[in-house]
PDB file of C-alpha atoms in Angstrom:
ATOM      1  CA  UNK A   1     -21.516  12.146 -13.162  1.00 41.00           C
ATOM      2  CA  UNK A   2     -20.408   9.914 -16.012  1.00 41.00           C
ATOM      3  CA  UNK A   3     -20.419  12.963 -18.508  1.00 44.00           C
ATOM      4  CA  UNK A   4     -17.455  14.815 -16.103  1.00 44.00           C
ATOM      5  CA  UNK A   5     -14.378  13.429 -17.969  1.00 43.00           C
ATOM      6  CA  UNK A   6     -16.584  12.857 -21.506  1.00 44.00           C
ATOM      7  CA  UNK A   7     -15.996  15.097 -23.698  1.00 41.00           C
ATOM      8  CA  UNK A   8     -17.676  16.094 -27.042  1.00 42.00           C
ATOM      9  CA  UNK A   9     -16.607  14.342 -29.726  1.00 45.00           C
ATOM     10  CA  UNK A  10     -18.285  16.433 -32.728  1.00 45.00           C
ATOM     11  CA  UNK A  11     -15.081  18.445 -32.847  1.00 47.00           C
ATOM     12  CA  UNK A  12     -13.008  15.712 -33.310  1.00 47.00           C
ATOM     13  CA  UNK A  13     -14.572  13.971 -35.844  1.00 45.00           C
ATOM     14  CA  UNK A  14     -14.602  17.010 -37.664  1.00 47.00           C
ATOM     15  CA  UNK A  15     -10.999  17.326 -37.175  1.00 45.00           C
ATOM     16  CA  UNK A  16     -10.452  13.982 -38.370  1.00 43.00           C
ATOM     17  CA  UNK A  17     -12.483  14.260 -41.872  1.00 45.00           C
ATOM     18  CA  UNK A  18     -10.448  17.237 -43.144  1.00 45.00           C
ATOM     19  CA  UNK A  19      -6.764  15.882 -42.044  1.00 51.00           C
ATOM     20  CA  UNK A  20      -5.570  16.129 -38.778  1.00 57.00           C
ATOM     21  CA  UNK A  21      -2.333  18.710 -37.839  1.00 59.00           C
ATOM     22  CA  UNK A  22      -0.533  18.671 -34.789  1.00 58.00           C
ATOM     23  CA  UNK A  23      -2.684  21.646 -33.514  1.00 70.00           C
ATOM     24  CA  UNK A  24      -5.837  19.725 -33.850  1.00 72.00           C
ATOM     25  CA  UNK A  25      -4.521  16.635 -32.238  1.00 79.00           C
ATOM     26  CA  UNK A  26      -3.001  17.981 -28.709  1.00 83.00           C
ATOM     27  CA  UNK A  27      -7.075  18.954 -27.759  1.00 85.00           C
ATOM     28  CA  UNK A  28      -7.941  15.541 -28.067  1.00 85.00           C
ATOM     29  CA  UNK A  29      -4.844  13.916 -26.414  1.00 88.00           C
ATOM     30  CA  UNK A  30      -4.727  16.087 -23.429  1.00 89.00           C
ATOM     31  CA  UNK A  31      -8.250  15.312 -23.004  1.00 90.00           C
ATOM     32  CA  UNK A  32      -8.108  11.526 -23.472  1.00 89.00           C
ATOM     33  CA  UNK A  33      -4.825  11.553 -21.143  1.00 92.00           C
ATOM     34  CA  UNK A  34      -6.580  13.008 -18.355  1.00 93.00           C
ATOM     35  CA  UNK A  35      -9.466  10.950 -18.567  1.00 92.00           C
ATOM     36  CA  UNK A  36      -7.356   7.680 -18.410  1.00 93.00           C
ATOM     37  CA  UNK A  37      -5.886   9.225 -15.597  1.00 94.00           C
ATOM     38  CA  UNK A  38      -8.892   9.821 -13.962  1.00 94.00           C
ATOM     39  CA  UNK A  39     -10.343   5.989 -14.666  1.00 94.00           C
ATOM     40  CA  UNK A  40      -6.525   4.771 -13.245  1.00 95.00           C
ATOM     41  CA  UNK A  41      -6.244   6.847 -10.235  1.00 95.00           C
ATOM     42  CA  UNK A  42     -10.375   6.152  -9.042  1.00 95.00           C
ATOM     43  CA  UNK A  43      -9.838   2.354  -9.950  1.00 95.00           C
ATOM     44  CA  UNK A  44      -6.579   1.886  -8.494  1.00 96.00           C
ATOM     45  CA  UNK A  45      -8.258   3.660  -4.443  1.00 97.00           C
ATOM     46  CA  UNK A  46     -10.752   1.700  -4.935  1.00 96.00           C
ATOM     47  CA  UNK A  47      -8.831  -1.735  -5.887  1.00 96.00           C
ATOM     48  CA  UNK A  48      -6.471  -0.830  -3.213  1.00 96.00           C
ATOM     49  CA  UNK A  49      -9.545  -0.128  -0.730  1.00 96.00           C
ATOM     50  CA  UNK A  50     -10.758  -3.800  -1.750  1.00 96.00           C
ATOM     51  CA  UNK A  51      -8.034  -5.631  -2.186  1.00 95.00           C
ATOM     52  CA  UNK A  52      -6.018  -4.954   0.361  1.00 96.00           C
ATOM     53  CA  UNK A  53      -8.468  -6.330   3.281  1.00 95.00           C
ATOM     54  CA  UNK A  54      -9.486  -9.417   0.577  1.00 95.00           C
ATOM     55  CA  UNK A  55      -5.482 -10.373   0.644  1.00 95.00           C
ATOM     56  CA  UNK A  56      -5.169 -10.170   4.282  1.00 94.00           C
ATOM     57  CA  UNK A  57      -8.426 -12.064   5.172  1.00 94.00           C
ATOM     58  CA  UNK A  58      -6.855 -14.821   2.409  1.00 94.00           C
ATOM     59  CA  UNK A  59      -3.579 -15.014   4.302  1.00 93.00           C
ATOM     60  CA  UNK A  60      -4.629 -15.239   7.861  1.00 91.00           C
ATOM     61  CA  UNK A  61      -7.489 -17.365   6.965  1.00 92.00           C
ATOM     62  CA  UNK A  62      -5.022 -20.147   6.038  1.00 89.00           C
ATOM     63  CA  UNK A  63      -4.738 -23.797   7.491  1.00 86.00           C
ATOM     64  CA  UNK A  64      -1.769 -22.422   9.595  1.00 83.00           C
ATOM     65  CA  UNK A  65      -3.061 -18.920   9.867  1.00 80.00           C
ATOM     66  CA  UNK A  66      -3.901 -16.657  12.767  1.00 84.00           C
ATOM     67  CA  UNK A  67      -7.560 -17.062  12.385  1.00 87.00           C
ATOM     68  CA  UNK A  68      -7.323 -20.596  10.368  1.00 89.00           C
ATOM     69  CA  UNK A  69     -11.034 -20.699   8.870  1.00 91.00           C
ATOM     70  CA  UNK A  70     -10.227 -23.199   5.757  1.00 90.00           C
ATOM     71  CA  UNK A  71     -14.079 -23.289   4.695  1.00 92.00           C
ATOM     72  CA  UNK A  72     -13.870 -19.308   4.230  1.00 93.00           C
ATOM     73  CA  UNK A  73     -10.986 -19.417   2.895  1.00 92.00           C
ATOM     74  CA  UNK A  74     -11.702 -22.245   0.295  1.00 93.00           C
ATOM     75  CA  UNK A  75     -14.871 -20.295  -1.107  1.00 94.00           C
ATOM     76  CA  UNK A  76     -13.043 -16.596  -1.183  1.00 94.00           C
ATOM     77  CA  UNK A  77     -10.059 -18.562  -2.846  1.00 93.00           C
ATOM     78  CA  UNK A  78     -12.312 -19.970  -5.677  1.00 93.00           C
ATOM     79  CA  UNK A  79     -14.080 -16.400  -5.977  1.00 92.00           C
ATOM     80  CA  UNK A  80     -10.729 -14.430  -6.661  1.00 94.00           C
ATOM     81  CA  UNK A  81      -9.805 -17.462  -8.843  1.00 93.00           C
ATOM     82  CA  UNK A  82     -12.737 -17.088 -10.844  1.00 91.00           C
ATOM     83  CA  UNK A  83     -12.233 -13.242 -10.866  1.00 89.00           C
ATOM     84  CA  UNK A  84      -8.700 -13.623 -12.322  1.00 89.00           C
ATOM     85  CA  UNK A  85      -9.076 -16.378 -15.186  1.00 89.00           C
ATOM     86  CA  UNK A  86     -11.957 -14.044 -17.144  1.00 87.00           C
ATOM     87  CA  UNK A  87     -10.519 -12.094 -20.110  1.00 88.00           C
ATOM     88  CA  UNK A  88     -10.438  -8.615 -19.212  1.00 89.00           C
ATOM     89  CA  UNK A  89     -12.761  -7.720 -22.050  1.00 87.00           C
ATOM     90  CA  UNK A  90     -15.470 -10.266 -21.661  1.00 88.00           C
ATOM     91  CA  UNK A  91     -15.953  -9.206 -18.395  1.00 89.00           C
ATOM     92  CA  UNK A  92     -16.625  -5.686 -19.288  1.00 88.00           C
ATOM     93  CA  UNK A  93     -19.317  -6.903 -21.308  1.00 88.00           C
ATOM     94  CA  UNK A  94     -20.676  -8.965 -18.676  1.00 90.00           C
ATOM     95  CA  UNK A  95     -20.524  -5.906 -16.069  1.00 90.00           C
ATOM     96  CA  UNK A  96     -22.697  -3.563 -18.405  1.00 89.00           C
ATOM     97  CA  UNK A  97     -25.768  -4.183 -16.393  1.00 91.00           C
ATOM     98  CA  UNK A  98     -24.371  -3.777 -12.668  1.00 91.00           C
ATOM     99  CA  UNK A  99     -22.128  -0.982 -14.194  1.00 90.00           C
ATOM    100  CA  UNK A 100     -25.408   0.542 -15.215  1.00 91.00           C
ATOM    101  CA  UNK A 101     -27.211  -0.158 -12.117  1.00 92.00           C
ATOM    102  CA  UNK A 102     -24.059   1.649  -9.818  1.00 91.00           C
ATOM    103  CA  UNK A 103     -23.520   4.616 -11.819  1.00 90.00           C
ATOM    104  CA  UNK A 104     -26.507   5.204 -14.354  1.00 87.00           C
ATOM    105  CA  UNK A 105     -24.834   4.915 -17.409  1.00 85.00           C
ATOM    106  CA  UNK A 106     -22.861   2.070 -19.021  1.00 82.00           C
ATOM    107  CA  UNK A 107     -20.794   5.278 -21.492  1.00 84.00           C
ATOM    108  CA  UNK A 108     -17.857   7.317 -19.886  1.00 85.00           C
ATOM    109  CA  UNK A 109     -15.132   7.794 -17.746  1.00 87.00           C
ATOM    110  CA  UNK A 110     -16.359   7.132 -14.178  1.00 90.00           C
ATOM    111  CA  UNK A 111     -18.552   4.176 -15.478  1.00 89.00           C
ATOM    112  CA  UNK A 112     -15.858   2.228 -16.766  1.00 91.00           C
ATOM    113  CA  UNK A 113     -14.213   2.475 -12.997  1.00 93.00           C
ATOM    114  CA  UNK A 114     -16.474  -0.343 -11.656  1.00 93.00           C
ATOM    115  CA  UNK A 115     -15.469  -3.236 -14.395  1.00 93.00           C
ATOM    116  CA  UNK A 116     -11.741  -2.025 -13.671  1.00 94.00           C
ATOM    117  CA  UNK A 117     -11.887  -2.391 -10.218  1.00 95.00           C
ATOM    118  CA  UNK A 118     -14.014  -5.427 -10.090  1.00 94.00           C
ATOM    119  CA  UNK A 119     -11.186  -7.104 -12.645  1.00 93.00           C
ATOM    120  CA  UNK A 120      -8.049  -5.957 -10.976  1.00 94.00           C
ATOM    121  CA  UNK A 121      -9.161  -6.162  -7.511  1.00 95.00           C
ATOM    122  CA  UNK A 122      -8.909 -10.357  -7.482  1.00 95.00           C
ATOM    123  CA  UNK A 123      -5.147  -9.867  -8.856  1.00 95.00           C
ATOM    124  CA  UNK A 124      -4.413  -7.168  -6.044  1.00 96.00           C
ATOM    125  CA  UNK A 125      -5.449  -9.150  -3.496  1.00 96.00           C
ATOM    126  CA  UNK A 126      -3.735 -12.148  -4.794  1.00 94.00           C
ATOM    127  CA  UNK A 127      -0.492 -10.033  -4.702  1.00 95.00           C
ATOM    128  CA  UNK A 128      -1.436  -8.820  -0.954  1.00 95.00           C
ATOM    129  CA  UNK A 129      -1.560 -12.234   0.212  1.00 93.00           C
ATOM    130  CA  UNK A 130       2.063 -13.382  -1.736  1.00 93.00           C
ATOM    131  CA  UNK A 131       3.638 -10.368   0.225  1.00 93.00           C
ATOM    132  CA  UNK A 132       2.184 -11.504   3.535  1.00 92.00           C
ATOM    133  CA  UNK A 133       3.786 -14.768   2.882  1.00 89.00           C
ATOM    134  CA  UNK A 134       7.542 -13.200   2.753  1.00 86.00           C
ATOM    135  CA  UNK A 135       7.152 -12.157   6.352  1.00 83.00           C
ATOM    136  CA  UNK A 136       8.993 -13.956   8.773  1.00 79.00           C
ATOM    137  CA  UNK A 137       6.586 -15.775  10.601  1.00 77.00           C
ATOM    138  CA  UNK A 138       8.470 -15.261  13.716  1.00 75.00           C
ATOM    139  CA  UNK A 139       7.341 -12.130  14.463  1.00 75.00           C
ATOM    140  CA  UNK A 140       3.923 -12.945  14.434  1.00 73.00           C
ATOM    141  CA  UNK A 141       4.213 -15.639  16.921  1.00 75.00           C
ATOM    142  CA  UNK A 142       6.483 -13.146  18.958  1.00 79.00           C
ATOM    143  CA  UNK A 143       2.810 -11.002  18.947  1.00 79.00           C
ATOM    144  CA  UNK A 144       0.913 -13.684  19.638  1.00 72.00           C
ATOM    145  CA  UNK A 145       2.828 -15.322  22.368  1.00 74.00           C
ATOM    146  CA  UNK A 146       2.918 -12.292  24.319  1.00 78.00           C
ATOM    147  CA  UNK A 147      -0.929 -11.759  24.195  1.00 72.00           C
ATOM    148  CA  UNK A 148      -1.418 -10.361  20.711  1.00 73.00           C
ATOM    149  CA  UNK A 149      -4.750 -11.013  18.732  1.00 78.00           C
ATOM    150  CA  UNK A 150      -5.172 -11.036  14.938  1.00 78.00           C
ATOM    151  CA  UNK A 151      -5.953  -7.189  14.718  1.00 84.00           C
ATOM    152  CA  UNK A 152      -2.418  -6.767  16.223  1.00 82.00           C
ATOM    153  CA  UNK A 153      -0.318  -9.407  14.262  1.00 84.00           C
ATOM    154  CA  UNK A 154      -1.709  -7.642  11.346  1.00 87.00           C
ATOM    155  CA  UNK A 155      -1.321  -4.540  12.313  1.00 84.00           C
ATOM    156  CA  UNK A 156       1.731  -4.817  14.003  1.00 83.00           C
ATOM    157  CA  UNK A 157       4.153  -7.057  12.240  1.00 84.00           C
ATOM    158  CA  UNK A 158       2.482  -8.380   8.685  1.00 88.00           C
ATOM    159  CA  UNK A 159       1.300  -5.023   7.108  1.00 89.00           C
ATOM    160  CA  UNK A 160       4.775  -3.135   8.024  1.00 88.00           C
ATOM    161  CA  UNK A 161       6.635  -5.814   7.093  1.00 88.00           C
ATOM    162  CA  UNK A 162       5.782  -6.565   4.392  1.00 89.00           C
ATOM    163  CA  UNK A 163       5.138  -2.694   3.194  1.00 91.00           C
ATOM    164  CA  UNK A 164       7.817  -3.062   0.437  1.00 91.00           C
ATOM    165  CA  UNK A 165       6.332  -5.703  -1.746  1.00 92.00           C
ATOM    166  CA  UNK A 166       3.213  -4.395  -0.866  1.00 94.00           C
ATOM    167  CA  UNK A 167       4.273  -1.068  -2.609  1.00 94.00           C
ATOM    168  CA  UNK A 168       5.896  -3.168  -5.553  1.00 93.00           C
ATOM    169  CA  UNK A 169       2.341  -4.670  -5.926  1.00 94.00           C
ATOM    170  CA  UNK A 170       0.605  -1.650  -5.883  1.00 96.00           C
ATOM    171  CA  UNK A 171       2.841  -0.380  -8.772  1.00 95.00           C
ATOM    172  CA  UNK A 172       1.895  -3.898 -10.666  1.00 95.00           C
ATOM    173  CA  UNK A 173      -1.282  -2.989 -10.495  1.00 95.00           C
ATOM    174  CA  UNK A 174      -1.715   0.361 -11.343  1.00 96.00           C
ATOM    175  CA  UNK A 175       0.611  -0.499 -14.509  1.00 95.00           C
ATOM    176  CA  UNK A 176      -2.098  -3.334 -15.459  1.00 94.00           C
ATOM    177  CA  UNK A 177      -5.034  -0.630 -14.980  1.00 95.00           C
ATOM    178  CA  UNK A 178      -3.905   1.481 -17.359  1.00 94.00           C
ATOM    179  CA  UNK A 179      -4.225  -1.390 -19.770  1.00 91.00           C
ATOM    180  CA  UNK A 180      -7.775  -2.068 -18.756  1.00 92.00           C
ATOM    181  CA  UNK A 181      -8.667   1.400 -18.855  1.00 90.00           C
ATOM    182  CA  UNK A 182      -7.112   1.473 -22.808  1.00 88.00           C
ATOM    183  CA  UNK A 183      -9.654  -1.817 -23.203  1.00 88.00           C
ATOM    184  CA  UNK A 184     -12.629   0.177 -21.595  1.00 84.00           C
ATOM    185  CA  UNK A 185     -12.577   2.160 -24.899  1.00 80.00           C
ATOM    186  CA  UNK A 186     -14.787  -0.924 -27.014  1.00 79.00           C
ATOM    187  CA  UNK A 187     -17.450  -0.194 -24.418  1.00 79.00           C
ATOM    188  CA  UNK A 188     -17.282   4.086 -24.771  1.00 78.00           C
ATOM    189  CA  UNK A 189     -15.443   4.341 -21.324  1.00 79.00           C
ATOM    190  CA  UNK A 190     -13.167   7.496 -22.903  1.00 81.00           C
ATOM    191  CA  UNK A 191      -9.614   7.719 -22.445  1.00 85.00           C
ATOM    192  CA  UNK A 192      -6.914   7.558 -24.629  1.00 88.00           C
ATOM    193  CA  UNK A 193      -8.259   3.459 -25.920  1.00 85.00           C
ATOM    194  CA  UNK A 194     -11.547   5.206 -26.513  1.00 83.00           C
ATOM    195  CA  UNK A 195      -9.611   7.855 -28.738  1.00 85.00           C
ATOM    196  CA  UNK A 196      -7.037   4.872 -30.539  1.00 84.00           C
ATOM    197  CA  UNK A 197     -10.422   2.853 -31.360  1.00 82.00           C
ATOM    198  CA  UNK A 198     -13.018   6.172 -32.545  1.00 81.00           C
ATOM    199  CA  UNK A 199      -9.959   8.259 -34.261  1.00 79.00           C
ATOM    200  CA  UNK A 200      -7.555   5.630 -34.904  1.00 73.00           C
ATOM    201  CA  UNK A 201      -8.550   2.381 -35.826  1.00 72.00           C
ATOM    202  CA  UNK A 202     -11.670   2.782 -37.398  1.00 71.00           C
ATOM    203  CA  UNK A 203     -10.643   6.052 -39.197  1.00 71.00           C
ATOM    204  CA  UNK A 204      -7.345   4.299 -40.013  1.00 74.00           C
ATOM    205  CA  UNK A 205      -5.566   7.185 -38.405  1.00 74.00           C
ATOM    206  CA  UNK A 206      -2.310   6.242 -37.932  1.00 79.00           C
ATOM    207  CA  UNK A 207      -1.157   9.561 -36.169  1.00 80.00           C
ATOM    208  CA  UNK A 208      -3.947   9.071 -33.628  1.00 83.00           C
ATOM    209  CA  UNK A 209      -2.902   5.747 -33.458  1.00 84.00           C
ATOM    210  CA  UNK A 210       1.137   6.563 -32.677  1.00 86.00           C
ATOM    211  CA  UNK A 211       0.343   9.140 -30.566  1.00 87.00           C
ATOM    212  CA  UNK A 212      -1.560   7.261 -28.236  1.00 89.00           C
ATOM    213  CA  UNK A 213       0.548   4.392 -28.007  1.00 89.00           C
ATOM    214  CA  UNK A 214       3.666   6.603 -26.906  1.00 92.00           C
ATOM    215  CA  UNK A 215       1.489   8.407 -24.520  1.00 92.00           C
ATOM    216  CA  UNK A 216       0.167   5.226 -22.953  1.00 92.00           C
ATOM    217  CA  UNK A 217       4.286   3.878 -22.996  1.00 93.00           C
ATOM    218  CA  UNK A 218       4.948   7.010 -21.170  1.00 94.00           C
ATOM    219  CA  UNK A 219       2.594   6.743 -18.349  1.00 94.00           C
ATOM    220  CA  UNK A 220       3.668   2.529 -17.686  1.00 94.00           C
ATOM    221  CA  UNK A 221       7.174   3.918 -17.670  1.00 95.00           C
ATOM    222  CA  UNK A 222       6.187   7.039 -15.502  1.00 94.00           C
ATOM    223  CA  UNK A 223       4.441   4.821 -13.198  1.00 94.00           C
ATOM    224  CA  UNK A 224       7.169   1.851 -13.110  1.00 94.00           C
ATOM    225  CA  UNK A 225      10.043   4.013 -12.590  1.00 94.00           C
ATOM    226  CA  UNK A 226       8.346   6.119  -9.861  1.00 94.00           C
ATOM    227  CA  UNK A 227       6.929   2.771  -8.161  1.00 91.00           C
ATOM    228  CA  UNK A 228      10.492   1.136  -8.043  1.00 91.00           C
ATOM    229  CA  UNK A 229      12.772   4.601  -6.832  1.00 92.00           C
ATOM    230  CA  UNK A 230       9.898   4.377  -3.618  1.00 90.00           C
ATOM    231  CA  UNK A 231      10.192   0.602  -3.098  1.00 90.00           C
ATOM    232  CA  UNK A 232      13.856   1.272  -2.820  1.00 89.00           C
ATOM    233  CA  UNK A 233      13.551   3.677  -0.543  1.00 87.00           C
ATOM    234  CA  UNK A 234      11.503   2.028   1.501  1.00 82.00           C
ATOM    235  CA  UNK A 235      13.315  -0.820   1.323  1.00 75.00           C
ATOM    236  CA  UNK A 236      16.738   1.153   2.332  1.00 71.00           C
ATOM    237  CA  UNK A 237      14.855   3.274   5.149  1.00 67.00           C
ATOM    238  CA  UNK A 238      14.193  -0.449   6.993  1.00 62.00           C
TER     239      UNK A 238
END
């Protein structure tokens, strides 16, 4: 599964050793743009699929929460703590052998999701529980004084809410993955770092090097500008 977005690199290096024109680059850039699409769109689900519940459980967990459980949320507190203060790069060293375990293979594309998601997840759900903490707390008694469990506080007034910053978050994130993913490339993950570091750096390419960068610019800015116009529509449909 690994090998899907991993493509053959005999080519390139080929490519590289006689001088590379603009015809032999695009191949190579349209490849490693796709697969650092690929490792940002999986990792971001899956973040999102993690994180969200882990910044909820944080918020309502609370001394003054809906389901205050200060023990629980003391230990998952330390955990995404711990999570968020280790460099980005020593912990995708340190994931090598679970990555391997999960997937097969430590090379590639889709392994380099799980490190990603396990190191942007904590910072998700840190965000998560900050935008839970900008809704008026009034409506959530309103729930709960007319009946309402946690299920429907959550449901009903937090998540809505506070679906805005939420959204703003989301776009933080995905902006930071694409970073990661460029990092993945010291460990073989692919993508356009993988491409910068093989064709780049250590060929002392500086086309490959330029063209990556601007690509990589291009997709935060992409991303950024696409995040905010929906936040503000959101944000003018309430």
């Amino acid at each position: 599964m690994a090998g899907v977005f991993t493509p053959s690199r005999r080519g390139g290096e080929n490519m590289v050793r006689r001088g590379m024109s603009l015809e032999d680059l695009w191949p190579l850039l349209a490849q490693g743009t796709l697969e650092t699409l690929y490792m940002v769109g999986l990792a971001a689900l899956f973040t999102v699929l993690i994180g969200l519940p882990v910044g909820v459980v944080l918020f309502i967990t609370r001394r003054d929460g809906v389901l205050p459980q200060p023990r629980l949320n003391s230990v998952l507190g330390g955990v995404i703590n711990i999570g968020r203060s280790l460099p980005f790069i020593v912990l995708l060293i340190a994931l090598i052998p679970l990555t391997r375990l999960i997937i097969g293979t430590t090379l590639g594309s889709t392994a380099a999701v799980v490190p990603i998601t396990i190191g942007a997840f904590p910072f998700f759900a840190r965000v998560v529980e900050n935008a839970l903490d900008e809704v008026d707390h009034g409506r959530a008694e309103a729930i709960v004084s007319m009946g309402g469990n946690a299920w429907h506080v959550i449901s009903k007034a937090l998540l809505p809410e506070a679906l805005p910053a939420l959204l703003a978050g989301v776009t933080l994130t995905v902006v930071m993955l694409i970073g990661f993913s460029s990092m993945a490339g010291v460990i073989g993950g692919g993508g356009l770092g993988d491409l910068a570091i093989r064709y780049g750096y250590q060929r002392f390419n500086n086309e490959v090097m330029a063209a990556t960068v601007l690509i990589l610019v291009a997709l935060v800015q992409g991303v950024q500008t696409l995040g905010d116009q929906l936040v503000r529509r959101l944000a003018h449909r309430r």
